Amino acid sequence: MRLSTNWMFQQSLGTMLNQQSALAAAQNQVSSGKRINVASDDPAGAGRMVSLNHIIAANTQYTANIDAANTRLNTSQSTLNSVNDLYNSARDLTLQALNGSLSDSDRQAIAVQLGQMRDQLLQMANTTDATGQALFAGTSNTSAPFVKNADGSVSYTGNESQPHASIGSGLTVPVGESGSSLFMGLPPGNGQFVASAGAANTGTLVVGSNEVSDPTAYAAGIATNGSYTLTFDGAGNWTATDASGNPAVDAGGNPLTGTYAPGGSISFNGLTVNLSGTPQAGDTVGIQSGGSQDVFTTFNNMISALESGGDSTQMVNVLNRQLESLDQAQAGVSRAEVDIGGRTNALTAQRAAYQDLNVTYKSTLSDTRDVDVYSAISQLSIQSAALQASQQVFAQVKSMSLFNYIK
């Protein structure tokens, strides 16, 4: 078979070009440290790389969301701790004001302090996060959800919802609170009912602590009577009327009546009210269920009672009721702190899980994408030697000509 000079040249050139391409690929792997630099290097491996990069990117974004959520929750926790401390201070001051040896000027001074605390509380309730979003506005965009009105009352302009952060596929966690549940719609009294002395009372009757001793009997009694008004006859006897002014009844349908001795308590239909002092004829105690009161009104009521001076019995009754409301506000803050602590723990666990997963994913990505450096260097040496050999062979072949033998 005859082999033309052109054919030999083409074969040699094709071989060298292929070896140069292989050498360039080996050089690229050594310099980049990657086995796959373009999809054509390994289509299946390139597909796995795309999937792994998407997963790692998603986990990185979820981790960033967790960090932002943690920052916001930590700010909320710190603010609520301060609110709790403020409530404790307000309670101590109010108990101090109940000391009968204090003068009106002493109580006026306490009222001034409570006013400062009320204003400080308003500022805390309007705390914002690092982005300027209010912590306690729900999902509202307002930066100041609590607004002080001209009459001293406070209005809430946020909403009842909770903002959420996405921390995983289909997984979210609340990162904010509704200010309404923390500061506004708080149950008065002991959380189930409030017992208060009548404003027109002339005796020294003081309503103290009260409680629900039998929830079932209490609920049945409220369902039947709605509310209660206890009226004293001045001789130690009392009778009860319902919300319509009719005689209130017990579970057996019997009218509620009894006797009271100063310093004793009155119990019926699953509730107990502790009293002190001596009532005059016609003095009353009202027992109401339901309703709500915001904590700013609680402060305003305490301040007004201290500023008004006057009858000490009436002041003590007002302050006792406001202390109960303050306790309810503090209980709500404590529940929120516990809830936030649980969410923070969940975020910490989720972040740790992403860190562990990313180590695994990045290791798999490295195994798929990166080259074995020692093998790549060896392959580069082989390709370089092969190219040099091809070039030397071509130099020999190109000098082969019939004219060399004719000379």
PDB file of N, CA, C and O in Angstrom, residues 84-100 102-103 105-120 298-299 302-303 305-307 315-316 319-320 322-323 326-327 330:
ATOM      1  N   ASN A  84     -39.514  43.274  82.420  1.00  0.00           N
ATOM      2  CA  ASN A  84     -39.784  42.505  83.639  1.00  0.00           C
ATOM      3  C   ASN A  84     -39.166  43.188  84.858  1.00  0.00           C
ATOM      4  O   ASN A  84     -39.788  43.271  85.932  1.00  0.00           O
ATOM      5  N   ASP A  85     -37.944  43.691  84.699  1.00  0.00           N
ATOM      6  CA  ASP A  85     -37.294  44.411  85.799  1.00  0.00           C
ATOM      7  C   ASP A  85     -38.079  45.677  86.154  1.00  0.00           C
ATOM      8  O   ASP A  85     -38.223  46.029  87.334  1.00  0.00           O
ATOM      9  N   LEU A  86     -38.585  46.357  85.130  1.00  0.00           N
ATOM     10  CA  LEU A  86     -39.365  47.565  85.369  1.00  0.00           C
ATOM     11  C   LEU A  86     -40.648  47.236  86.131  1.00  0.00           C
ATOM     12  O   LEU A  86     -41.030  47.963  87.057  1.00  0.00           O
ATOM     13  N   TYR A  87     -41.303  46.132  85.763  1.00  0.00           N
ATOM     14  CA  TYR A  87     -42.520  45.721  86.483  1.00  0.00           C
ATOM     15  C   TYR A  87     -42.210  45.431  87.944  1.00  0.00           C
ATOM     16  O   TYR A  87     -42.997  45.784  88.840  1.00  0.00           O
ATOM     17  N   ASN A  88     -41.078  44.776  88.193  1.00  0.00           N
ATOM     18  CA  ASN A  88     -40.698  44.486  89.580  1.00  0.00           C
ATOM     19  C   ASN A  88     -40.495  45.772  90.375  1.00  0.00           C
ATOM     20  O   ASN A  88     -40.931  45.886  91.523  1.00  0.00           O
ATOM     21  N   SER A  89     -39.839  46.740  89.742  1.00  0.00           N
ATOM     22  CA  SER A  89     -39.606  48.014  90.421  1.00  0.00           C
ATOM     23  C   SER A  89     -40.927  48.740  90.692  1.00  0.00           C
ATOM     24  O   SER A  89     -41.121  49.322  91.771  1.00  0.00           O
ATOM     25  N   ALA A  90     -41.831  48.700  89.695  1.00  0.00           N
ATOM     26  CA  ALA A  90     -43.136  49.353  89.865  1.00  0.00           C
ATOM     27  C   ALA A  90     -43.928  48.682  90.983  1.00  0.00           C
ATOM     28  O   ALA A  90     -44.603  49.355  91.777  1.00  0.00           O
ATOM     29  N   ARG A  91     -43.840  47.367  91.047  1.00  0.00           N
ATOM     30  CA  ARG A  91     -44.556  46.646  92.109  1.00  0.00           C
ATOM     31  C   ARG A  91     -44.004  47.018  93.482  1.00  0.00           C
ATOM     32  O   ARG A  91     -44.765  47.252  94.433  1.00  0.00           O
ATOM     33  N   ASP A  92     -42.679  47.091  93.583  1.00  0.00           N
ATOM     34  CA  ASP A  92     -42.067  47.457  94.869  1.00  0.00           C
ATOM     35  C   ASP A  92     -42.494  48.862  95.298  1.00  0.00           C
ATOM     36  O   ASP A  92     -42.796  49.107  96.476  1.00  0.00           O
ATOM     37  N   LEU A  93     -42.513  49.789  94.337  1.00  0.00           N
ATOM     38  CA  LEU A  93     -42.921  51.156  94.664  1.00  0.00           C
ATOM     39  C   LEU A  93     -44.378  51.213  95.115  1.00  0.00           C
ATOM     40  O   LEU A  93     -44.730  51.929  96.056  1.00  0.00           O
ATOM     41  N   THR A  94     -45.234  50.441  94.434  1.00  0.00           N
ATOM     42  CA  THR A  94     -46.657  50.450  94.776  1.00  0.00           C
ATOM     43  C   THR A  94     -46.890  49.848  96.157  1.00  0.00           C
ATOM     44  O   THR A  94     -47.705  50.357  96.944  1.00  0.00           O
ATOM     45  N   LEU A  95     -46.175  48.777  96.455  1.00  0.00           N
ATOM     46  CA  LEU A  95     -46.285  48.190  97.804  1.00  0.00           C
ATOM     47  C   LEU A  95     -45.783  49.180  98.853  1.00  0.00           C
ATOM     48  O   LEU A  95     -46.345  49.272  99.954  1.00  0.00           O
ATOM     49  N   GLN A  96     -44.746  49.926  98.499  1.00  0.00           N
ATOM     50  CA  GLN A  96     -44.244  50.948  99.411  1.00  0.00           C
ATOM     51  C   GLN A  96     -45.306  52.019  99.640  1.00  0.00           C
ATOM     52  O   GLN A  96     -45.486  52.512 100.764  1.00  0.00           O
ATOM     53  N   ALA A  97     -46.038  52.370  98.582  1.00  0.00           N
ATOM     54  CA  ALA A  97     -47.081  53.398  98.695  1.00  0.00           C
ATOM     55  C   ALA A  97     -48.225  52.944  99.596  1.00  0.00           C
ATOM     56  O   ALA A  97     -48.973  53.776 100.133  1.00  0.00           O
ATOM     57  N   LEU A  98     -48.396  51.617  99.765  1.00  0.00           N
ATOM     58  CA  LEU A  98     -49.468  51.098 100.613  1.00  0.00           C
ATOM     59  C   LEU A  98     -49.134  51.222 102.096  1.00  0.00           C
ATOM     60  O   LEU A  98     -49.985  50.943 102.947  1.00  0.00           O
ATOM     61  N   ASN A  99     -47.925  51.624 102.393  1.00  0.00           N
ATOM     62  CA  ASN A  99     -47.522  51.823 103.785  1.00  0.00           C
ATOM     63  C   ASN A  99     -48.310  52.996 104.369  1.00  0.00           C
ATOM     64  O   ASN A  99     -48.206  54.130 103.892  1.00  0.00           O
ATOM     65  N   GLY A 100     -49.076  52.731 105.385  1.00  0.00           N
ATOM     66  CA  GLY A 100     -49.941  53.753 105.960  1.00  0.00           C
ATOM     67  C   GLY A 100     -49.212  54.919 106.591  1.00  0.00           C
ATOM     68  O   GLY A 100     -49.818  55.963 106.860  1.00  0.00           O
ATOM     69  N   LEU A 102     -46.850  56.675 105.219  1.00  0.00           N
ATOM     70  CA  LEU A 102     -46.382  57.643 104.224  1.00  0.00           C
ATOM     71  C   LEU A 102     -47.314  58.846 104.178  1.00  0.00           C
ATOM     72  O   LEU A 102     -48.535  58.729 104.346  1.00  0.00           O
ATOM     73  N   SER A 103     -46.732  59.989 103.888  1.00  0.00           N
ATOM     74  CA  SER A 103     -47.523  61.208 103.733  1.00  0.00           C
ATOM     75  C   SER A 103     -47.979  61.344 102.284  1.00  0.00           C
ATOM     76  O   SER A 103     -47.514  60.620 101.391  1.00  0.00           O
ATOM     77  N   SER A 105     -47.250  63.734 100.309  1.00  0.00           N
ATOM     78  CA  SER A 105     -46.110  64.167  99.492  1.00  0.00           C
ATOM     79  C   SER A 105     -45.218  62.982  99.125  1.00  0.00           C
ATOM     80  O   SER A 105     -44.659  62.924  98.021  1.00  0.00           O
ATOM     81  N   ASP A 106     -45.111  62.007 100.047  1.00  0.00           N
ATOM     82  CA  ASP A 106     -44.343  60.794  99.746  1.00  0.00           C
ATOM     83  C   ASP A 106     -44.990  60.036  98.585  1.00  0.00           C
ATOM     84  O   ASP A 106     -44.300  59.551  97.679  1.00  0.00           O
ATOM     85  N   ARG A 107     -46.311  59.938  98.646  1.00  0.00           N
ATOM     86  CA  ARG A 107     -47.024  59.216  97.586  1.00  0.00           C
ATOM     87  C   ARG A 107     -46.967  59.987  96.263  1.00  0.00           C
ATOM     88  O   ARG A 107     -46.927  59.394  95.182  1.00  0.00           O
ATOM     89  N   GLN A 108     -46.958  61.311  96.340  1.00  0.00           N
ATOM     90  CA  GLN A 108     -46.808  62.118  95.135  1.00  0.00           C
ATOM     91  C   GLN A 108     -45.461  61.827  94.476  1.00  0.00           C
ATOM     92  O   GLN A 108     -45.366  61.728  93.247  1.00  0.00           O
ATOM     93  N   ALA A 109     -44.427  61.690  95.293  1.00  0.00           N
ATOM     94  CA  ALA A 109     -43.097  61.384  94.762  1.00  0.00           C
ATOM     95  C   ALA A 109     -43.081  60.017  94.089  1.00  0.00           C
ATOM     96  O   ALA A 109     -42.461  59.828  93.031  1.00  0.00           O
ATOM     97  N   ILE A 110     -43.774  59.047  94.694  1.00  0.00           N
ATOM     98  CA  ILE A 110     -43.864  57.716  94.095  1.00  0.00           C
ATOM     99  C   ILE A 110     -44.640  57.783  92.779  1.00  0.00           C
ATOM    100  O   ILE A 110     -44.293  57.120  91.796  1.00  0.00           O
ATOM    101  N   ALA A 111     -45.673  58.616  92.751  1.00  0.00           N
ATOM    102  CA  ALA A 111     -46.448  58.783  91.519  1.00  0.00           C
ATOM    103  C   ALA A 111     -45.572  59.320  90.389  1.00  0.00           C
ATOM    104  O   ALA A 111     -45.699  58.906  89.231  1.00  0.00           O
ATOM    105  N   VAL A 112     -44.679  60.250  90.723  1.00  0.00           N
ATOM    106  CA  VAL A 112     -43.757  60.795  89.710  1.00  0.00           C
ATOM    107  C   VAL A 112     -42.853  59.685  89.178  1.00  0.00           C
ATOM    108  O   VAL A 112     -42.623  59.578  87.962  1.00  0.00           O
ATOM    109  N   GLN A 113     -42.352  58.847  90.064  1.00  0.00           N
ATOM    110  CA  GLN A 113     -41.490  57.742  89.642  1.00  0.00           C
ATOM    111  C   GLN A 113     -42.245  56.763  88.750  1.00  0.00           C
ATOM    112  O   GLN A 113     -41.717  56.283  87.740  1.00  0.00           O
ATOM    113  N   LEU A 114     -43.478  56.461  89.116  1.00  0.00           N
ATOM    114  CA  LEU A 114     -44.285  55.558  88.290  1.00  0.00           C
ATOM    115  C   LEU A 114     -44.566  56.175  86.919  1.00  0.00           C
ATOM    116  O   LEU A 114     -44.619  55.464  85.906  1.00  0.00           O
ATOM    117  N   GLY A 115     -44.723  57.488  86.872  1.00  0.00           N
ATOM    118  CA  GLY A 115     -44.922  58.156  85.589  1.00  0.00           C
ATOM    119  C   GLY A 115     -43.698  58.020  84.697  1.00  0.00           C
ATOM    120  O   GLY A 115     -43.807  57.808  83.484  1.00  0.00           O
ATOM    121  N   GLN A 116     -42.528  58.135  85.287  1.00  0.00           N
ATOM    122  CA  GLN A 116     -41.294  57.960  84.529  1.00  0.00           C
ATOM    123  C   GLN A 116     -41.172  56.521  84.025  1.00  0.00           C
ATOM    124  O   GLN A 116     -40.742  56.281  82.890  1.00  0.00           O
ATOM    125  N   MET A 117     -41.576  55.572  84.875  1.00  0.00           N
ATOM    126  CA  MET A 117     -41.541  54.167  84.467  1.00  0.00           C
ATOM    127  C   MET A 117     -42.515  53.904  83.328  1.00  0.00           C
ATOM    128  O   MET A 117     -42.224  53.151  82.395  1.00  0.00           O
ATOM    129  N   ARG A 118     -43.700  54.515  83.399  1.00  0.00           N
ATOM    130  CA  ARG A 118     -44.691  54.351  82.329  1.00  0.00           C
ATOM    131  C   ARG A 118     -44.125  54.846  81.006  1.00  0.00           C
ATOM    132  O   ARG A 118     -44.263  54.173  79.972  1.00  0.00           O
ATOM    133  N   ASP A 119     -43.470  55.993  81.016  1.00  0.00           N
ATOM    134  CA  ASP A 119     -42.886  56.534  79.785  1.00  0.00           C
ATOM    135  C   ASP A 119     -41.736  55.655  79.294  1.00  0.00           C
ATOM    136  O   ASP A 119     -41.561  55.464  78.084  1.00  0.00           O
ATOM    137  N   GLN A 120     -40.965  55.123  80.230  1.00  0.00           N
ATOM    138  CA  GLN A 120     -39.877  54.216  79.858  1.00  0.00           C
ATOM    139  C   GLN A 120     -40.436  52.934  79.258  1.00  0.00           C
ATOM    140  O   GLN A 120     -39.887  52.399  78.287  1.00  0.00           O
ATOM    141  N   THR A 298     -52.987  50.517  83.612  1.00  0.00           N
ATOM    142  CA  THR A 298     -52.650  50.092  84.974  1.00  0.00           C
ATOM    143  C   THR A 298     -51.740  51.127  85.648  1.00  0.00           C
ATOM    144  O   THR A 298     -51.982  51.531  86.796  1.00  0.00           O
ATOM    145  N   PHE A 299     -50.715  51.574  84.936  1.00  0.00           N
ATOM    146  CA  PHE A 299     -49.821  52.597  85.487  1.00  0.00           C
ATOM    147  C   PHE A 299     -50.574  53.901  85.723  1.00  0.00           C
ATOM    148  O   PHE A 299     -50.392  54.555  86.764  1.00  0.00           O
ATOM    149  N   MET A 302     -52.672  53.660  88.857  1.00  0.00           N
ATOM    150  CA  MET A 302     -51.871  53.743  90.082  1.00  0.00           C
ATOM    151  C   MET A 302     -51.436  55.184  90.341  1.00  0.00           C
ATOM    152  O   MET A 302     -51.488  55.670  91.473  1.00  0.00           O
ATOM    153  N   ILE A 303     -51.022  55.869  89.288  1.00  0.00           N
ATOM    154  CA  ILE A 303     -50.578  57.257  89.430  1.00  0.00           C
ATOM    155  C   ILE A 303     -51.732  58.143  89.906  1.00  0.00           C
ATOM    156  O   ILE A 303     -51.567  58.970  90.818  1.00  0.00           O
ATOM    157  N   ALA A 305     -54.422  57.269  91.567  1.00  0.00           N
ATOM    158  CA  ALA A 305     -54.788  56.949  92.947  1.00  0.00           C
ATOM    159  C   ALA A 305     -53.825  57.613  93.926  1.00  0.00           C
ATOM    160  O   ALA A 305     -54.236  58.117  94.981  1.00  0.00           O
ATOM    161  N   LEU A 306     -52.524  57.638  93.586  1.00  0.00           N
ATOM    162  CA  LEU A 306     -51.539  58.237  94.482  1.00  0.00           C
ATOM    163  C   LEU A 306     -51.611  59.758  94.470  1.00  0.00           C
ATOM    164  O   LEU A 306     -51.383  60.410  95.487  1.00  0.00           O
ATOM    165  N   GLU A 307     -51.917  60.322  93.318  1.00  0.00           N
ATOM    166  CA  GLU A 307     -51.984  61.779  93.212  1.00  0.00           C
ATOM    167  C   GLU A 307     -53.244  62.357  93.861  1.00  0.00           C
ATOM    168  O   GLU A 307     -53.238  63.495  94.334  1.00  0.00           O
ATOM    169  N   MET A 315     -57.944  54.325  98.108  1.00  0.00           N
ATOM    170  CA  MET A 315     -56.652  54.249  97.434  1.00  0.00           C
ATOM    171  C   MET A 315     -56.084  52.835  97.506  1.00  0.00           C
ATOM    172  O   MET A 315     -55.574  52.294  96.512  1.00  0.00           O
ATOM    173  N   VAL A 316     -56.179  52.224  98.685  1.00  0.00           N
ATOM    174  CA  VAL A 316     -55.666  50.869  98.859  1.00  0.00           C
ATOM    175  C   VAL A 316     -56.403  49.896  97.953  1.00  0.00           C
ATOM    176  O   VAL A 316     -55.789  49.020  97.317  1.00  0.00           O
ATOM    177  N   LEU A 319     -55.147  50.445  94.365  1.00  0.00           N
ATOM    178  CA  LEU A 319     -53.791  49.931  94.170  1.00  0.00           C
ATOM    179  C   LEU A 319     -53.756  48.406  94.199  1.00  0.00           C
ATOM    180  O   LEU A 319     -52.983  47.784  93.452  1.00  0.00           O
ATOM    181  N   ASN A 320     -54.569  47.789  95.056  1.00  0.00           N
ATOM    182  CA  ASN A 320     -54.618  46.325  95.084  1.00  0.00           C
ATOM    183  C   ASN A 320     -55.047  45.753  93.737  1.00  0.00           C
ATOM    184  O   ASN A 320     -54.500  44.767  93.242  1.00  0.00           O
ATOM    185  N   GLN A 322     -54.776  47.233  90.808  1.00  0.00           N
ATOM    186  CA  GLN A 322     -53.765  47.499  89.787  1.00  0.00           C
ATOM    187  C   GLN A 322     -52.554  46.584  89.953  1.00  0.00           C
ATOM    188  O   GLN A 322     -51.913  46.207  88.966  1.00  0.00           O
ATOM    189  N   LEU A 323     -52.259  46.225  91.197  1.00  0.00           N
ATOM    190  CA  LEU A 323     -51.181  45.259  91.411  1.00  0.00           C
ATOM    191  C   LEU A 323     -51.529  43.912  90.782  1.00  0.00           C
ATOM    192  O   LEU A 323     -50.659  43.236  90.218  1.00  0.00           O
ATOM    193  N   LEU A 326     -50.973  44.321  87.156  1.00  0.00           N
ATOM    194  CA  LEU A 326     -49.531  44.333  86.890  1.00  0.00           C
ATOM    195  C   LEU A 326     -48.973  42.915  86.918  1.00  0.00           C
ATOM    196  O   LEU A 326     -48.106  42.554  86.107  1.00  0.00           O
ATOM    197  N   ASP A 327     -49.481  42.094  87.827  1.00  0.00           N
ATOM    198  CA  ASP A 327     -49.057  40.693  87.885  1.00  0.00           C
ATOM    199  C   ASP A 327     -49.411  39.957  86.607  1.00  0.00           C
ATOM    200  O   ASP A 327     -48.639  39.127  86.111  1.00  0.00           O
ATOM    201  N   GLN A 330     -46.976  40.988  83.951  1.00  0.00           N
ATOM    202  CA  GLN A 330     -45.677  40.360  84.173  1.00  0.00           C
ATOM    203  C   GLN A 330     -45.714  38.883  83.803  1.00  0.00           C
ATOM    204  O   GLN A 330     -44.748  38.348  83.238  1.00  0.00           O
TER     205      GLN A 330
END
